[in-house]
Coordinates of C-alpha atoms and ligand atoms in Angstrom, one line a residue:
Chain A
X1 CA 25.9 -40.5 7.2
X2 CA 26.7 -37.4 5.3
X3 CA 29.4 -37.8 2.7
X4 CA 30.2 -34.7 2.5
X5 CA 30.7 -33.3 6.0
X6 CA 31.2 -29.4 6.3
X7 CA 33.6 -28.1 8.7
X8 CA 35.0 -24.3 9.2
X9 CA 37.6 -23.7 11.6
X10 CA 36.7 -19.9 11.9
X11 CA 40.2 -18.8 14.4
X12 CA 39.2 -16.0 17.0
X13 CA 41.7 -13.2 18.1
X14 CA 39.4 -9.4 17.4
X15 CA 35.9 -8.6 17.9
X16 CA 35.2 -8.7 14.0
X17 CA 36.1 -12.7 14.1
X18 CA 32.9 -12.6 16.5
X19 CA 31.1 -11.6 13.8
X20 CA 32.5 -13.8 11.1
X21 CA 32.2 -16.9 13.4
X22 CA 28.5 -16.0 14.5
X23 CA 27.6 -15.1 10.8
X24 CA 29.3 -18.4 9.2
X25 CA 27.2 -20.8 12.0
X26 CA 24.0 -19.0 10.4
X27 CA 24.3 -19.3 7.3
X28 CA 25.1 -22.9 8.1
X29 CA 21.8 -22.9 10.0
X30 CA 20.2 -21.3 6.8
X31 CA 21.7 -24.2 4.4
X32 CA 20.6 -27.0 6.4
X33 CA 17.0 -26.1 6.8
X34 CA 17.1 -24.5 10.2
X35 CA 14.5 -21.6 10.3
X36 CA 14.5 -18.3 11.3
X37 CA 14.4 -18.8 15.3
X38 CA 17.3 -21.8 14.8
X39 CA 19.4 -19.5 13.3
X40 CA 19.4 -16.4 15.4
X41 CA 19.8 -18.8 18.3
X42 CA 22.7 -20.2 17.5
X43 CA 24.4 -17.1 15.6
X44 CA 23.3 -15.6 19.4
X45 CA 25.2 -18.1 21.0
X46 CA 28.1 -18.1 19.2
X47 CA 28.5 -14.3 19.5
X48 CA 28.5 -15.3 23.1
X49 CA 31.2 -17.9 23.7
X50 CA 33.6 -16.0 21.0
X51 CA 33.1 -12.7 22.8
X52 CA 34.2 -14.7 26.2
X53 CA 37.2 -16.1 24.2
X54 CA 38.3 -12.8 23.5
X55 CA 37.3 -11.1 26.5
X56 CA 38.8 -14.0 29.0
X57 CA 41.3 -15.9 27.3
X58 CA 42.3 -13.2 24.6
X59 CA 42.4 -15.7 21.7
X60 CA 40.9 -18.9 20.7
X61 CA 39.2 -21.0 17.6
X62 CA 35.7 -21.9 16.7
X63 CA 35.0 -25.0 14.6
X64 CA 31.7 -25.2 13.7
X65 CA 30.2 -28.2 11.6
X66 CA 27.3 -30.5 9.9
X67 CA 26.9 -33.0 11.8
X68 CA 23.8 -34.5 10.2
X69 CA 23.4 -38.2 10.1
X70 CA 20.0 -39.6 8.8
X71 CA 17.9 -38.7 11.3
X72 CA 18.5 -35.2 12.5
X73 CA 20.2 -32.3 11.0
X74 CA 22.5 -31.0 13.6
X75 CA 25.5 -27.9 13.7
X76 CA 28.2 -28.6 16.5
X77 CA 30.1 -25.9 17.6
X78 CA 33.0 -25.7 19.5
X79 CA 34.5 -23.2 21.1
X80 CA 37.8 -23.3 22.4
X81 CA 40.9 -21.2 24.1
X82 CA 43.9 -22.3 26.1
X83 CA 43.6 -19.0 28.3
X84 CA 43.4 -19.2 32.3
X85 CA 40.2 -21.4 32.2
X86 CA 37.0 -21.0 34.5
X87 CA 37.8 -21.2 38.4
X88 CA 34.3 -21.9 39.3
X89 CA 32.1 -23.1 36.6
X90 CA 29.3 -23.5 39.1
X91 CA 29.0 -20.1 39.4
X92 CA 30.1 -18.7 35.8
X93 CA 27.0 -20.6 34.7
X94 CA 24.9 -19.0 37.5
X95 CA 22.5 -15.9 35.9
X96 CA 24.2 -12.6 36.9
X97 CA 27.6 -14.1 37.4
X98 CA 30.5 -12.1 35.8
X99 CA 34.1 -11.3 36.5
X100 CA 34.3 -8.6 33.8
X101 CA 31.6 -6.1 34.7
X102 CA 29.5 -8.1 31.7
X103 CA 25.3 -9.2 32.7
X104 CA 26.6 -12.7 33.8
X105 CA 24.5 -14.0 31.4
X106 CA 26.6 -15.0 28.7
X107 CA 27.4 -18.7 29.1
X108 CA 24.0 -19.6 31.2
X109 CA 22.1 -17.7 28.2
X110 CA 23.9 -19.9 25.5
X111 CA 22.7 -23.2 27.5
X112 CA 19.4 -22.3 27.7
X113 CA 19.8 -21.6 24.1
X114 CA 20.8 -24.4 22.3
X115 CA 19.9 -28.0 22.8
X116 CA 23.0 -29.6 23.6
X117 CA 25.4 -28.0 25.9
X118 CA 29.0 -29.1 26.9
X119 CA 31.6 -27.3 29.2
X120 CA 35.0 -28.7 29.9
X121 CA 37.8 -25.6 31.5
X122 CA 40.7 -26.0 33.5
X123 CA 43.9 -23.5 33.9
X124 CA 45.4 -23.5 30.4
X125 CA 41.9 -24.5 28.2
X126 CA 38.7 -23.5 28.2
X127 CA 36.1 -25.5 25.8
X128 CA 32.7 -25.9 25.2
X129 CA 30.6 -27.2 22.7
X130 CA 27.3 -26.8 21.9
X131 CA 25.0 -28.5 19.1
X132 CA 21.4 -27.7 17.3
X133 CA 19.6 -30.1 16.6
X134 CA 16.5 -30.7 14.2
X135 CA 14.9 -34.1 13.2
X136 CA 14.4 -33.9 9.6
Chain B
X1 CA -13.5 24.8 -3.3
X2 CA -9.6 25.7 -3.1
X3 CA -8.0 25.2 0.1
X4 CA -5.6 28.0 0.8
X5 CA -2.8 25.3 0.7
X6 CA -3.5 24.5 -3.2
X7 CA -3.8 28.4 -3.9
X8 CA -0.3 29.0 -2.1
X9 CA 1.4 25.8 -4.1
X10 CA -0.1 27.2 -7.3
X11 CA 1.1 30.9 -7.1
X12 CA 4.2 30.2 -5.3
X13 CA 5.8 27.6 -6.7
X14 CA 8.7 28.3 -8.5
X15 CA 10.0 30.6 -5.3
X16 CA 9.1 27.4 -3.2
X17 CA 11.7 25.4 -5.3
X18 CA 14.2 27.5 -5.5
X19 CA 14.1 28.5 -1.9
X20 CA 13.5 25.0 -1.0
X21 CA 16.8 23.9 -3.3
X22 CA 18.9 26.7 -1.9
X23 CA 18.3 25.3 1.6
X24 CA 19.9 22.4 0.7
X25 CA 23.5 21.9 1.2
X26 CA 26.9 20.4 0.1
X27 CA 26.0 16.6 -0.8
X28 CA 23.5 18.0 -3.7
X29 CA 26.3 20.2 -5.2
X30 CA 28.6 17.4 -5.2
X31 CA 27.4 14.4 -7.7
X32 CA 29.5 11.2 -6.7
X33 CA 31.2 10.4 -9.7
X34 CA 32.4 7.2 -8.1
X35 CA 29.3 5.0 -9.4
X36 CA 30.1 5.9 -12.8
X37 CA 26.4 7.1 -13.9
X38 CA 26.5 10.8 -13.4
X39 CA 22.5 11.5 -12.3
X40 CA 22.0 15.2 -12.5
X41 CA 20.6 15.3 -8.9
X42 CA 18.6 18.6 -9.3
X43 CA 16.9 16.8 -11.8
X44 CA 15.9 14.5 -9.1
X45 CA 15.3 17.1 -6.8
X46 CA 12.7 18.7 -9.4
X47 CA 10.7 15.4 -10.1
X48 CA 10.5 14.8 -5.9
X49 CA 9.3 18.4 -5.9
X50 CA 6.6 18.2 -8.2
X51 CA 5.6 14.4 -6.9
X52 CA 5.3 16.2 -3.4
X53 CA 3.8 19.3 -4.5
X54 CA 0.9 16.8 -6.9
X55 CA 0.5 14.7 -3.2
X56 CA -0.1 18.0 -1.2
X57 CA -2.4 19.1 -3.5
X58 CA -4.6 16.2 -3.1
X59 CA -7.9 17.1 -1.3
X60 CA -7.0 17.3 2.6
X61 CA -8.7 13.8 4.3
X62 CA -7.9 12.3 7.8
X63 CA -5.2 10.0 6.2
X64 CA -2.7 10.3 3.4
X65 CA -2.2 6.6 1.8
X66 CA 0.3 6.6 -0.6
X67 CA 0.5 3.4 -2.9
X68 CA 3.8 1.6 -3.3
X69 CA 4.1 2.2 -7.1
X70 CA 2.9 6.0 -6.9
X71 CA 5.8 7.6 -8.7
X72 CA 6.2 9.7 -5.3
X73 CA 7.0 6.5 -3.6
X74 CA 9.1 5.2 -6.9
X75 CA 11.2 8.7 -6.7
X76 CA 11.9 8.5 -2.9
X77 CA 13.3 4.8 -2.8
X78 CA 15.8 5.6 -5.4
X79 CA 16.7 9.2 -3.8
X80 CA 17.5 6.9 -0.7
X81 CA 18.9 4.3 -2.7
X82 CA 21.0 6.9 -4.7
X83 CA 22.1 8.1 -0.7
X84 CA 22.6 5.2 1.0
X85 CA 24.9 3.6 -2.2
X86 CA 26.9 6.8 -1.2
X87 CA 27.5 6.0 2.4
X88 CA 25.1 8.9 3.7
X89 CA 23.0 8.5 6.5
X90 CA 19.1 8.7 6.2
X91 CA 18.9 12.1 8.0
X92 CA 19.7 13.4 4.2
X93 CA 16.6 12.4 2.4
X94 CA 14.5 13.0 5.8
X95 CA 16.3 16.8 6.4
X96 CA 15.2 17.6 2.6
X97 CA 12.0 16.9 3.3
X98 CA 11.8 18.2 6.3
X99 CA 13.0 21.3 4.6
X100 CA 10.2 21.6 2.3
X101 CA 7.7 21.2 4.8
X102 CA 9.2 24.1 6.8
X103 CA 9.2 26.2 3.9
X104 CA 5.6 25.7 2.8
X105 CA 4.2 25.6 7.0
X106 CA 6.1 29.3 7.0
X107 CA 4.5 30.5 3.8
X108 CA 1.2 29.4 5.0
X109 CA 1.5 30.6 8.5
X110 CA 2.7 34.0 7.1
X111 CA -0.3 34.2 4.9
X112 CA -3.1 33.5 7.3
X113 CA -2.0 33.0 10.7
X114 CA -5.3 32.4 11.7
X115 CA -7.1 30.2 9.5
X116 CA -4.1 27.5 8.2
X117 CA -5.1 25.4 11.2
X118 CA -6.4 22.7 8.9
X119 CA -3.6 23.1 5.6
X120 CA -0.9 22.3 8.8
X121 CA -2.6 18.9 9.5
X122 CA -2.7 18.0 6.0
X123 CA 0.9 18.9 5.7
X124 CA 2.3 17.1 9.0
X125 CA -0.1 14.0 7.4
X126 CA 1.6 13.8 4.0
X127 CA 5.0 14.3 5.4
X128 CA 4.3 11.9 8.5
X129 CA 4.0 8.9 5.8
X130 CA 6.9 10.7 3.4
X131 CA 9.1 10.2 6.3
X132 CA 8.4 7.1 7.0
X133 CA 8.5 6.5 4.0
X134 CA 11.9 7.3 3.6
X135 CA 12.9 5.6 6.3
X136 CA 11.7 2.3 5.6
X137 CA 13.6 2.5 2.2
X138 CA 16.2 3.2 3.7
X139 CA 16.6 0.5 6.3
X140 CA 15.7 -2.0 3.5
X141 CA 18.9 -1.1 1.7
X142 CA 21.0 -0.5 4.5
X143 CA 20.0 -4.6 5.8
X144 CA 20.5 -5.3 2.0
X145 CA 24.1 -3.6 1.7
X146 CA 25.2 -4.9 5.3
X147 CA 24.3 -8.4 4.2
X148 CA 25.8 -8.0 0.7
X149 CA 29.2 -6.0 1.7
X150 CA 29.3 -7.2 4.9
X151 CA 31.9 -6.2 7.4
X152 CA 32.9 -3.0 5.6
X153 CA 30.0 -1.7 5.9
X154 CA 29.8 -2.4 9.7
X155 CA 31.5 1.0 10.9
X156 CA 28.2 3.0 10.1
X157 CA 27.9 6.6 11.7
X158 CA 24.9 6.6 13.7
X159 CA 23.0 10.2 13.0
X160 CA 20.4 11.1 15.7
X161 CA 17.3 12.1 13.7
X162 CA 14.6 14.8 15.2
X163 CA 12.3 13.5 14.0
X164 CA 9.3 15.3 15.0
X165 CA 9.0 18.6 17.8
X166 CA 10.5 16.4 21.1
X167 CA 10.7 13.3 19.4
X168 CA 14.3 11.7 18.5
X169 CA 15.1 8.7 16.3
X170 CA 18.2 7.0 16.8
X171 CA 18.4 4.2 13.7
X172 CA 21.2 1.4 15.4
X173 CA 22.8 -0.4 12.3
X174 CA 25.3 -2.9 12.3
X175 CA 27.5 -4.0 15.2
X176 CA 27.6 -2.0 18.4
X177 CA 30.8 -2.6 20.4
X178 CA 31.9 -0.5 23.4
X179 CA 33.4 2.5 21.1
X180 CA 30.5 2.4 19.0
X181 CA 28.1 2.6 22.5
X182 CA 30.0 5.1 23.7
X183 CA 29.5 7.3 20.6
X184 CA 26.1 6.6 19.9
X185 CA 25.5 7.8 23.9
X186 CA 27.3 11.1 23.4
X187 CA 25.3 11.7 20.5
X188 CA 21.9 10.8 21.6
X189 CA 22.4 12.8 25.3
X190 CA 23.8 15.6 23.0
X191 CA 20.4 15.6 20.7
X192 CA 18.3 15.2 23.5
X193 CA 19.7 18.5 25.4
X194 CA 19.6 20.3 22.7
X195 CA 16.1 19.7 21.1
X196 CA 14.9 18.9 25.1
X197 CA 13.4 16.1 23.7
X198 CA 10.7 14.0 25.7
X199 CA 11.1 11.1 23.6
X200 CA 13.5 9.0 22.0
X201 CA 12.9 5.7 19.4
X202 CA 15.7 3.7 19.8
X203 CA 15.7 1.9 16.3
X204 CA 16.9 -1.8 16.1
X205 CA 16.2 -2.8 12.7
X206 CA 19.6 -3.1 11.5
X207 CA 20.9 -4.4 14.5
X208 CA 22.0 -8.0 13.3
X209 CA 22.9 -9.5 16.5
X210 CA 21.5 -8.7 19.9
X211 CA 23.6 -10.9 22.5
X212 CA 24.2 -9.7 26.0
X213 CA 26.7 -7.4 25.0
X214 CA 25.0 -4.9 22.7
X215 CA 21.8 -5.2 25.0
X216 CA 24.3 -4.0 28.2
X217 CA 25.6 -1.3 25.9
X218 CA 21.8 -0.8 24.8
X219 CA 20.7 -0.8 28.8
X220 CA 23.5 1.9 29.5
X221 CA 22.5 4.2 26.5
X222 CA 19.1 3.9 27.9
X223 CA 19.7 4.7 31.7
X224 CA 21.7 7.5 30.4
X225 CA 18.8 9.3 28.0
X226 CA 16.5 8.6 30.9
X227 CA 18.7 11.2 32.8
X228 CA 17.9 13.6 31.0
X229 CA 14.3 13.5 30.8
X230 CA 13.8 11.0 27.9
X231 CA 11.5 8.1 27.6
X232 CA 12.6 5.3 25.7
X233 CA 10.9 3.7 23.3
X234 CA 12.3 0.4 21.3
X235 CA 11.7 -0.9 18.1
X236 CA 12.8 -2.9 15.4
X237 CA 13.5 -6.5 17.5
X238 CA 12.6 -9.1 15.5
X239 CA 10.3 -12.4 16.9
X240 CA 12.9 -14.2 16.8
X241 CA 15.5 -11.5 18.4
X242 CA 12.6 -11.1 21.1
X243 CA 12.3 -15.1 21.7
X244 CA 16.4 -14.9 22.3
X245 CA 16.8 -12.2 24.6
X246 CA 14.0 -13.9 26.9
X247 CA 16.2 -17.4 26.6
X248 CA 19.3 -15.3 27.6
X249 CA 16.8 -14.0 30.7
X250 CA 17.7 -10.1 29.2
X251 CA 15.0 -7.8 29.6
X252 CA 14.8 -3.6 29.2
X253 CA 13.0 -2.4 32.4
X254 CA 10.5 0.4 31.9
X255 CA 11.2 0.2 28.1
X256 CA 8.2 0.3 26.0
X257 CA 8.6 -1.9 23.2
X258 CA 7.2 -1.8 19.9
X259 CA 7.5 -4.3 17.3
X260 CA 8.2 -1.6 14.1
X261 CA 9.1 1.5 13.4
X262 CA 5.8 2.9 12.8
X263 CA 4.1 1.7 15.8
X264 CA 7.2 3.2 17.5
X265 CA 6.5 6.1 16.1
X266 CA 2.8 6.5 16.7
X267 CA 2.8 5.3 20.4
X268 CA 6.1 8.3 20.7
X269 CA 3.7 10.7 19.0
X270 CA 0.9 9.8 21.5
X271 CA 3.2 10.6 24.2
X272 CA 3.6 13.9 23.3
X273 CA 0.6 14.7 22.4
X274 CA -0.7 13.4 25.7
X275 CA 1.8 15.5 27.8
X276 CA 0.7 18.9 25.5
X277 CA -3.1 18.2 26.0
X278 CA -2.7 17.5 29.9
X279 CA -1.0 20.6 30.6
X280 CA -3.5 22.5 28.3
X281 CA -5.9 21.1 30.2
X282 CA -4.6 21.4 33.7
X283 CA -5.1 25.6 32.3
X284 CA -8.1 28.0 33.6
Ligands
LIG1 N1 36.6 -18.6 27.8 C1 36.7 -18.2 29.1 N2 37.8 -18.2 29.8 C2 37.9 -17.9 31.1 N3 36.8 -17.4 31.8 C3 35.6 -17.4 31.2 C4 35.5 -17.8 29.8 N4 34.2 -17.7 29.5 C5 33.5 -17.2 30.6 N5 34.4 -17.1 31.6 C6 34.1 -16.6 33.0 O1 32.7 -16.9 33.2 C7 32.0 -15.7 33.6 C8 30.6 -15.7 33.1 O2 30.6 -15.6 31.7 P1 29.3 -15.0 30.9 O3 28.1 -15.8 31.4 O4 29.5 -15.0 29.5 O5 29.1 -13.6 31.5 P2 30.0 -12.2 31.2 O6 30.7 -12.4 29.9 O7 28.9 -11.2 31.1 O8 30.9 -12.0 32.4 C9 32.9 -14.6 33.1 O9 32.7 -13.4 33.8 C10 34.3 -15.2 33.2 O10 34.7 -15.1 34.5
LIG2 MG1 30.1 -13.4 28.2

């Protein structure tokens, strides 16, 4: 176990948080060893859960973290917003589906993405989590 | 033997500098002071001159090469360097360039229509790899500045470059959100009416991010240059930008994609120079 466990709480509320949330999980990426692929992945995905926080819920946080124990480095993020929640999160992970005249390709992207994928959203919070992972 | 391109730079070159410096406008009158060291930029301007003038004077060949540490190459980094430090968009080192190479193709044209047929190659060659030359530097910096100065540095004008008869280049750096998209378009459809171009390089070097987002912004500027006639060609996506867009199951239909700039640039070139030969050809 790490004894030093990193941990940014990065709170998003205008488009240049996106940037300062998807730029802090890469250099994150970049610290622990993650290459070049690893890091524009994840930087990709977070771009794309903070841009639905602020698109969907208007405001929200993103915690992202080391969560590297002896065998793996790993970064968990979480994304999270107590806006109106998913109705159908069948469908909002479904390729193409969108409610905002986006691609629809946002949230099943991300999945596809990363190697651990979490959604939790009912009316009043949204939250998903997502981790990479890399034995060491 | 002497091409007629060596005999023109010899007689005419202090006319060529002074017409080629009074083509050039406001930013060279105005020295920033704000980086403290003062450069005298005509002093600059002089030393690119002669650097250019010494490359053009080489004997013609198929291909201009141009070594890294050539003081040509050493004078044009920092000219961009000196330019993009100042905020101003890479059009300015590629315009005064540009400028030149108009000046010199008039002279020559002027002074034997008939026969400069081979001097004009040479020229376009030499000022083909300037340019890209140029360019290069100057994305370099830009991706060094973004990363250094970050978010200030974000709001970047975009400038639409003509970058050769028909051909545009539209540089993208930093983050593209929907006013920035809508700006860019207005600026690239303008461009493309106006210089009825046939082909447009959409640049994504300095792009840091491409999530769904920019690449719908991306897919609308595109449907909209194709309206007018353009063909799109992309370049500048990184492996590992490419990898992503094909997890996020994004792709540009009918865009032809080129990993860099240059072989953007060549396979935009062909393109033209494939529509000009057909219709020559199509001729009695
Ligand atoms: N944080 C959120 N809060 C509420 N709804 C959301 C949120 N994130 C995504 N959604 C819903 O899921 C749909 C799909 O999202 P996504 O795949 O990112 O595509 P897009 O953003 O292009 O619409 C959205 O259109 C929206 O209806
Ligand atoms: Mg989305």
């Amino acid at each position: 176990m790490p004894e030093l466990l990193v941990s940014e709480r990065i709170p998003v509320r205008i488009a240049t948080d996106i940037v300062i949330a998807r730029r802090a999980a890469r250099e994150l990426c970049e610290r622990l060893g993650f290459g070049k692929a690893d890091q524009t992945r994840l930087a990709t995905a977070v771009s794309e859960l903070a841009r639905n926080v602020i698109q969907y819920a208007g405001e929200g946080v993103c915690l992202i973290e080391d969560r590297s124990d002896g065998v793996s480095r790993r970064i968990r993020v979480v994304v999270e917003d107590q806006g109106p929640g998913i109705a159908d999160l069948g469908r909002a992970l479904t390729d193409g589906f969108s409610t905002g005249g986006g691609l629809g390709a946002g949230l099943p992207g991300t999945r596809r993405l990363v190697d651990e994928f979490q959604i939790e959203s009912a009316p009043g919070r949204t939250c998903v989590t997502i981790v990479m992972a890399k034995p060491f | 033997m002497t091409t007629l391109l060596q005999q023109l730079l010899r007689e005419h070159r202090a006319e060529l500098l002074a017409d080629w410096l009074k083509s050039l406008h406001a930013p060279w009158e105005h020295p920033t002071p704000q980086d403290g060291t003062h450069h005298e930029p005509n002093q600059r301007l002089h030393a690119l001159f002669e650097d250019i003038l010494t490359a053009l004077e080489r004997p013609p060949s198929d291909r201009f090469e141009l070594d890294a540490l050539d003081p040509l190459a050493k004078h044009l980094r920092q000219l961009v360097a000196d330019q993009a430090r100042r905020g101003a968009g890479s059009s300015e080192t590629i315009g005064l360039m540009l400028s030149l190479k108009r000046l010199i193709s008039k002279r020559l044209i002027e002074q034997s229509p008939s026969d400069s047929s081979g001097d004009l190659l040479w020229l376009e060659q030499v000022f083909e790899q300037l340019t890209l030359l140029a360019f290069a530097a100057f994305l370099d910096i830009r991706e060094h500045l973004i990363t250094q100065q970050s978010l200030s540095l974000l709001e970047l004008s975009t400038p639409v470059l003509r970058l050769w008869h028909r051909i545009l280049l539209l540089p993208l750096v930093g983050v593209i959100d929907t006013g920035r998209a809508r700006q860019i378009t207005e600026s690239l459809l303008e461009a493309i009416a106006r210089h009825e171009a046939r082909v447009t390089i959409l640049d994504l070097t300095g792009v840091p991010v491409l999530d769904t987002s920019v690449a719908q912004h991306l897919m609308k500027t595109i449907d909209a240059a194709r309206l007018l006639g353009t063909r799109v060609v992309m370049t500048g996506i990184s492996p590992e930008g490419a990898q992503t867009l094909t997890k996020l199951g994004i792709r540009f239909a009918d865009v032809i994609s080129r990993a860099t700039l240059r072989a953007g640039i060549a396979e935009a070139l062909l393109m033209v120079g494939q529509r000009i030969t057909s219709i020559e050809d199509g001729r009695p």
